[in-house]
Coordinates of C-alpha atoms and ligand atoms in Angstrom, one line a residue:
X1 CA -22.7 -67.7 -72.4
X2 CA -24.2 -66.6 -69.1
X3 CA -24.2 -68.1 -65.7
X4 CA -26.9 -67.5 -63.0
X5 CA -26.3 -67.5 -59.3
X6 CA -29.2 -67.4 -56.9
X7 CA -29.2 -65.3 -53.7
X8 CA -31.5 -67.4 -51.5
X9 CA -33.5 -65.1 -49.2
X10 CA -36.9 -66.8 -49.1
X11 CA -39.5 -64.9 -51.0
X12 CA -37.0 -62.1 -51.6
X13 CA -34.6 -64.5 -53.4
X14 CA -33.1 -63.2 -56.7
X15 CA -30.9 -64.2 -59.6
X16 CA -27.6 -62.7 -60.6
X17 CA -27.0 -63.3 -64.3
X18 CA -23.4 -62.9 -65.3
X19 CA -21.8 -63.1 -68.8
X20 CA -21.3 -61.5 -72.1
X21 CA -24.6 -59.9 -73.2
X22 CA -26.3 -60.7 -69.9
X23 CA -28.8 -57.8 -70.4
X24 CA -30.6 -60.0 -73.0
X25 CA -32.1 -61.8 -70.0
X26 CA -33.9 -58.6 -68.8
X27 CA -36.9 -58.6 -71.1
X28 CA -38.0 -62.2 -70.5
X29 CA -37.8 -61.5 -66.7
X30 CA -39.8 -58.4 -67.0
X31 CA -42.4 -60.1 -69.2
X32 CA -43.0 -62.5 -66.4
X33 CA -43.1 -59.8 -63.7
X34 CA -44.7 -56.7 -65.3
X35 CA -44.3 -53.3 -63.8
X36 CA -46.4 -50.1 -64.2
X37 CA -43.6 -47.6 -65.1
X38 CA -39.9 -47.4 -64.8
X39 CA -37.1 -45.0 -64.2
X40 CA -33.5 -45.6 -65.2
X41 CA -30.9 -44.0 -62.9
X42 CA -27.7 -43.5 -64.9
X43 CA -24.7 -41.2 -64.9
X44 CA -23.6 -39.0 -67.8
X45 CA -20.7 -41.2 -68.8
X46 CA -22.7 -44.5 -68.8
X47 CA -25.5 -42.8 -70.6
X48 CA -23.2 -41.6 -73.4
X49 CA -21.6 -45.1 -73.7
X50 CA -24.5 -47.5 -73.2
X51 CA -27.7 -45.4 -72.9
X52 CA -28.7 -46.2 -76.5
X53 CA -28.2 -49.9 -76.1
X54 CA -30.1 -50.1 -72.9
X55 CA -33.0 -47.9 -73.8
X56 CA -33.3 -49.8 -77.0
X57 CA -34.2 -52.7 -74.8
X58 CA -36.5 -51.0 -72.4
X59 CA -38.3 -49.1 -75.2
X60 CA -39.6 -52.5 -76.3
X61 CA -41.7 -52.5 -73.2
X62 CA -45.0 -50.6 -73.6
X63 CA -44.9 -48.8 -70.3
X64 CA -44.0 -45.2 -69.4
X65 CA -40.2 -45.0 -68.9
X66 CA -38.2 -42.2 -67.5
X67 CA -34.5 -41.3 -67.1
X68 CA -32.6 -39.7 -64.3
X69 CA -29.2 -38.7 -65.6
X70 CA -26.8 -37.4 -63.0
X71 CA -23.2 -36.2 -62.9
X72 CA -20.5 -38.9 -62.7
X73 CA -18.8 -39.5 -59.4
X74 CA -19.1 -40.0 -55.7
X75 CA -20.6 -36.5 -55.2
X76 CA -23.9 -37.7 -56.6
X77 CA -24.3 -39.9 -53.5
X78 CA -25.8 -37.0 -51.7
X79 CA -29.1 -36.0 -50.0
X80 CA -29.6 -33.4 -52.8
X81 CA -29.3 -35.9 -55.6
X82 CA -31.5 -38.4 -53.7
X83 CA -34.1 -35.6 -53.2
X84 CA -34.1 -34.8 -57.0
X85 CA -34.5 -38.4 -57.9
X86 CA -37.4 -39.0 -55.5
X87 CA -39.1 -35.8 -56.7
X88 CA -38.7 -36.9 -60.3
X89 CA -40.3 -40.2 -59.4
X90 CA -43.2 -38.4 -57.8
X91 CA -43.6 -35.9 -60.6
X92 CA -43.7 -38.9 -63.1
X93 CA -46.5 -40.5 -61.0
X94 CA -44.5 -43.6 -60.2
X95 CA -46.4 -46.0 -58.0
X96 CA -45.6 -49.0 -55.9
X97 CA -45.4 -51.4 -58.9
X98 CA -42.9 -49.1 -60.6
X99 CA -39.4 -50.3 -61.4
X100 CA -36.0 -48.6 -60.7
X101 CA -33.2 -49.7 -63.0
X102 CA -29.8 -48.9 -61.5
X103 CA -27.5 -48.8 -64.6
X104 CA -23.9 -48.0 -63.7
X105 CA -21.2 -48.4 -61.1
X106 CA -21.3 -48.4 -57.3
X107 CA -22.5 -44.8 -57.0
X108 CA -25.5 -45.4 -59.2
X109 CA -26.4 -48.7 -57.5
X110 CA -26.2 -47.1 -54.0
X111 CA -28.1 -44.0 -54.9
X112 CA -30.8 -45.7 -57.0
X113 CA -31.1 -48.5 -54.4
X114 CA -31.7 -46.0 -51.6
X115 CA -34.3 -44.1 -53.6
X116 CA -36.1 -47.4 -54.5
X117 CA -36.1 -48.4 -50.8
X118 CA -37.5 -45.1 -49.5
X119 CA -39.8 -43.8 -52.3
X120 CA -43.4 -44.9 -51.3
X121 CA -41.6 -47.0 -48.6
X122 CA -40.3 -49.2 -51.3
X123 CA -40.6 -49.8 -55.1
X124 CA -39.1 -52.4 -57.3
X125 CA -35.4 -52.5 -58.2
X126 CA -33.1 -54.1 -60.7
X127 CA -29.3 -53.6 -60.5
X128 CA -27.4 -53.5 -63.8
X129 CA -23.8 -53.0 -62.7
X130 CA -21.4 -51.7 -65.4
X131 CA -18.1 -51.7 -63.4
X132 CA -16.0 -54.6 -62.1
X133 CA -16.4 -53.3 -58.6
X134 CA -20.2 -53.1 -58.7
X135 CA -20.4 -56.5 -60.4
X136 CA -18.4 -58.3 -57.7
X137 CA -19.6 -56.4 -54.7
X138 CA -21.9 -53.4 -54.5
X139 CA -24.8 -54.5 -56.8
X140 CA -25.3 -57.7 -54.8
X141 CA -26.5 -58.0 -51.3
X142 CA -28.8 -55.0 -50.9
X143 CA -26.6 -52.3 -49.3
X144 CA -27.7 -48.8 -50.4
X145 CA -26.4 -45.5 -49.3
X146 CA -25.3 -41.9 -49.7
X147 CA -22.4 -40.0 -48.1
X148 CA -22.5 -37.1 -45.6
X149 CA -19.5 -35.0 -44.8
X150 CA -19.0 -36.9 -41.6
X151 CA -18.4 -40.2 -43.4
X152 CA -19.0 -42.5 -46.4
X153 CA -22.3 -44.4 -46.7
X154 CA -23.4 -43.2 -43.2
X155 CA -27.0 -42.9 -44.5
X156 CA -28.5 -46.0 -46.2
X157 CA -30.7 -49.1 -46.0
X158 CA -30.6 -52.8 -46.7
X159 CA -32.9 -53.3 -49.7
X160 CA -32.5 -56.3 -52.0
X161 CA -33.0 -55.9 -55.8
X162 CA -35.3 -58.4 -57.6
X163 CA -32.5 -59.3 -60.1
X164 CA -28.9 -58.4 -61.0
X165 CA -27.6 -58.4 -64.6
X166 CA -23.8 -58.2 -64.9
X167 CA -23.1 -57.8 -68.6
X168 CA -19.4 -58.4 -68.9
X169 CA -19.3 -56.9 -72.4
X170 CA -19.6 -53.4 -71.0
X171 CA -16.3 -53.6 -69.1
X172 CA -14.3 -53.0 -72.3
X173 CA -14.7 -49.2 -71.8
X174 CA -13.7 -49.2 -68.1
X175 CA -10.9 -46.8 -67.2
X176 CA -7.7 -48.6 -66.0
X177 CA -8.0 -47.2 -62.4
X178 CA -11.6 -48.3 -62.2
X179 CA -10.6 -51.8 -63.4
X180 CA -8.0 -52.2 -60.7
X181 CA -10.3 -50.7 -58.1
X182 CA -12.7 -53.6 -58.9
X183 CA -9.9 -56.1 -58.9
X184 CA -9.0 -54.9 -55.3
X185 CA -12.5 -56.0 -54.2
X186 CA -12.0 -59.4 -55.9
X187 CA -8.8 -59.7 -54.0
X188 CA -10.6 -58.8 -50.8
X189 CA -13.0 -61.7 -51.3
X190 CA -10.2 -64.1 -52.2
X191 CA -8.1 -63.2 -49.1
X192 CA -11.0 -63.2 -46.7
X193 CA -13.1 -66.1 -48.0
X194 CA -11.8 -68.0 -51.0
X195 CA -8.3 -69.5 -51.3
X196 CA -9.2 -71.1 -54.7
X197 CA -10.0 -67.7 -56.1
X198 CA -6.7 -66.3 -54.7
X199 CA -4.7 -69.1 -56.3
X200 CA -6.5 -68.4 -59.6
X201 CA -5.6 -64.7 -59.4
X202 CA -2.0 -65.6 -58.6
X203 CA -1.8 -67.8 -61.7
X204 CA -3.1 -65.0 -64.1
X205 CA -0.2 -63.5 -66.1
X206 CA -1.5 -60.0 -66.9
X207 CA -4.2 -58.8 -64.4
X208 CA -4.8 -55.6 -66.4
X209 CA -8.0 -54.6 -68.2
X210 CA -7.2 -56.2 -71.5
X211 CA -5.1 -58.9 -69.9
X212 CA -5.4 -62.6 -69.2
X213 CA -8.1 -62.6 -66.5
X214 CA -11.2 -64.7 -67.2
X215 CA -13.6 -62.1 -66.2
X216 CA -16.8 -64.1 -66.2
X217 CA -15.1 -66.8 -64.1
X218 CA -13.9 -64.2 -61.7
X219 CA -17.2 -62.4 -61.3
X220 CA -19.0 -65.7 -60.9
X221 CA -16.6 -66.8 -58.1
X222 CA -16.9 -63.5 -56.3
X223 CA -20.7 -63.4 -56.5
X224 CA -20.9 -67.0 -55.3
X225 CA -19.1 -66.0 -52.1
X226 CA -21.1 -62.8 -51.8
X227 CA -24.4 -64.7 -52.2
X228 CA -23.4 -67.3 -49.6
X229 CA -22.6 -64.6 -47.1
X230 CA -25.7 -62.5 -47.7
X231 CA -27.9 -65.6 -47.4
X232 CA -26.4 -66.3 -43.9
X233 CA -26.1 -62.8 -42.6
X234 CA -28.1 -60.3 -44.7
X235 CA -28.0 -57.4 -42.2
X236 CA -24.3 -57.8 -41.2
X237 CA -24.8 -59.0 -37.6
X238 CA -21.6 -61.1 -37.9
X239 CA -20.3 -63.1 -40.9
X240 CA -21.0 -60.4 -43.5
X241 CA -18.4 -58.3 -41.7
X242 CA -15.8 -60.5 -43.4
X243 CA -16.6 -58.4 -46.5
X244 CA -15.2 -55.4 -44.7
X245 CA -11.6 -56.8 -44.9
X246 CA -9.5 -53.7 -45.6
X247 CA -12.5 -51.4 -45.4
X248 CA -12.3 -49.8 -42.0
X249 CA -9.1 -48.1 -42.8
X250 CA -10.1 -47.8 -46.5
X251 CA -13.2 -45.8 -45.7
X252 CA -11.1 -43.6 -43.3
X253 CA -8.6 -42.9 -46.0
X254 CA -11.3 -42.0 -48.5
X255 CA -13.1 -39.7 -46.1
X256 CA -9.9 -38.0 -44.8
X257 CA -8.5 -37.4 -48.3
X258 CA -11.9 -36.2 -49.6
X259 CA -14.1 -38.5 -51.7
X260 CA -12.9 -39.1 -55.2
X261 CA -9.2 -38.5 -54.6
X262 CA -8.7 -42.3 -54.5
X263 CA -10.9 -44.8 -56.1
X264 CA -12.7 -46.9 -53.5
X265 CA -10.7 -50.1 -54.3
X266 CA -7.4 -48.1 -54.1
X267 CA -8.3 -47.0 -50.6
X268 CA -9.2 -50.7 -49.8
X269 CA -5.8 -51.8 -51.0
X270 CA -4.2 -49.6 -48.4
X271 CA -6.6 -51.0 -45.8
X272 CA -5.8 -54.6 -46.8
X273 CA -2.1 -53.9 -46.5
X274 CA -2.6 -52.8 -42.9
X275 CA -4.9 -55.7 -42.2
X276 CA -2.3 -58.2 -43.5
X277 CA 0.4 -56.7 -41.4
X278 CA -1.8 -57.0 -38.3
X279 CA -2.9 -60.5 -39.4
X280 CA 0.6 -61.7 -38.9
X281 CA 0.8 -60.2 -35.4
X282 CA -2.7 -60.9 -34.2
X283 CA -3.9 -64.1 -36.0
X284 CA -0.7 -66.0 -36.8
X285 CA -0.9 -65.5 -40.6
X286 CA 2.2 -67.5 -41.7
X287 CA 5.0 -65.3 -43.2
X288 CA 5.0 -67.2 -46.6
X289 CA 1.3 -66.6 -47.0
X290 CA 1.7 -62.9 -45.9
X291 CA 4.3 -62.5 -48.6
X292 CA 2.1 -64.2 -51.3
X293 CA -0.7 -61.8 -50.4
X294 CA 1.5 -58.8 -50.5
X295 CA 3.0 -59.9 -53.9
X296 CA -0.5 -60.1 -55.4
X297 CA -1.5 -56.8 -53.8
X298 CA 1.6 -55.2 -55.3
X299 CA 0.4 -56.2 -58.7
X300 CA -2.5 -53.8 -58.5
X301 CA -1.3 -50.2 -59.2
X302 CA -1.9 -47.6 -56.6
X303 CA -1.3 -43.8 -57.0
X304 CA 1.1 -42.1 -54.6
X305 CA -0.8 -40.4 -51.8
X306 CA 0.3 -38.8 -48.5
X307 CA -1.8 -40.1 -45.7
X308 CA -3.5 -37.2 -43.8
X309 CA -2.3 -36.6 -40.2
X310 CA -5.9 -36.8 -38.9
X311 CA -6.7 -40.2 -40.4
X312 CA -7.5 -41.8 -37.0
X313 CA -10.4 -39.4 -36.5
X314 CA -12.0 -40.8 -39.7
X315 CA -11.3 -44.4 -38.9
X316 CA -13.1 -44.2 -35.6
X317 CA -16.1 -42.7 -37.3
X318 CA -16.6 -45.8 -39.5
X319 CA -20.3 -46.8 -39.3
X320 CA -19.3 -50.3 -38.2
X321 CA -17.8 -49.0 -34.9
X322 CA -19.7 -49.7 -31.7
X323 CA -18.8 -47.0 -29.3
X324 CA -15.1 -46.7 -29.9
X325 CA -14.7 -50.4 -30.6
X326 CA -14.3 -51.7 -34.1
X327 CA -14.5 -55.3 -35.4
X328 CA -11.1 -55.8 -37.1
X329 CA -11.2 -58.2 -40.0
X330 CA -8.0 -60.1 -40.3
X331 CA -6.9 -63.4 -41.9
X332 CA -5.3 -66.4 -40.2
X333 CA -4.6 -68.0 -43.6
X334 CA -5.4 -67.0 -47.1
X335 CA -9.1 -67.5 -47.6
X336 CA -9.9 -67.7 -43.8
X337 CA -10.9 -64.5 -42.0
X338 CA -10.9 -63.9 -38.3
X339 CA -12.6 -61.2 -36.3
X340 CA -10.7 -59.3 -33.6
X341 CA -12.4 -56.7 -31.5
X342 CA -10.2 -53.6 -31.5
X343 CA -10.5 -51.1 -28.7
X344 CA -7.9 -48.9 -30.3
X345 CA -8.4 -48.8 -34.1
X346 CA -5.4 -46.5 -34.4
X347 CA -3.3 -49.8 -34.7
X348 CA -4.6 -50.0 -38.3
X349 CA -3.2 -46.5 -39.1
X350 CA 0.0 -47.2 -37.3
X351 CA 0.6 -50.5 -39.1
X352 CA 0.3 -48.7 -42.4
X353 CA 2.5 -45.8 -41.4
X354 CA 5.2 -48.0 -40.0
X355 CA 5.6 -49.9 -43.2
Ligands
LIG401 N1 -19.6 -54.3 -49.6 C1 -19.7 -55.1 -48.5 C2 -21.0 -55.8 -48.3 O1 -21.8 -55.7 -49.2 O2 -21.3 -56.3 -47.2

């Protein structure tokens, strides 16, 4: 069973197909929209697990197809990896009707999306997320990016794919920490935008990888919210900032600890904790709702980390800051976000340290 959600962006609208074996929708779509050649961007781990299954599909298409296999992890979101990928595309003679398949988690999606947006000033792109995090967040909405030592995702573009296929069956091999990291992004969407999703998560007995969560239902709910936001505010002029709930501090934590120490969702959990504390002070989040939010947050495991002393420095460098001001995303009740302009983002760090 698959479900399809449409991201409505005029002539750049696209479907998100979600469900067990969703990849089976790929060939019919490509038959309708033929391409000249393709490159699949994939990391070593996903290649070992799912390469054969995926290339078994694309090999059925009688067009030159190439593979760009890179090391796993955030370090591949770099200028040097982007350069290698674009040079591979050029050496393989890829033209403007070529297709980039981004097969993997957030790292692959961001890197391949950026390459697709800049190579020949834009070639075609299909996102095939293989982690919970990339299914509910990063593969949808067109954000692409790489990291520089000054901050995460500081170099990137907005570039929409022409389809997203979230095949739930591949999540069975997801590492526990990656599962919970994705769940943190689901919780973000629930807290900032969707009280119904929050209540559903609260009702689930075991939130673990092989637990009781109805994954298709959860991914569909998250993607519905994401699609709605992207349709209204593709370039993040306002409303889309709601998806940054927990991220200003989260990105600061990731950058200050060094990329890869914490999973992205783990850092966002810390950011959401701080944002919830400030939500009670600044937006009147009622204490019973605060407690419910914290209770759910506490059900997602988080490794022990010591916060670096210079965390503030990294929080202020978040790309969403304008001058020294940051739009703080808080909630006034579960599922209802509120924006507060912060002239001193250190309040986020202090809220967390004071806990
Ligand atoms: N990950 C947040 C966004 O796509 O806007």
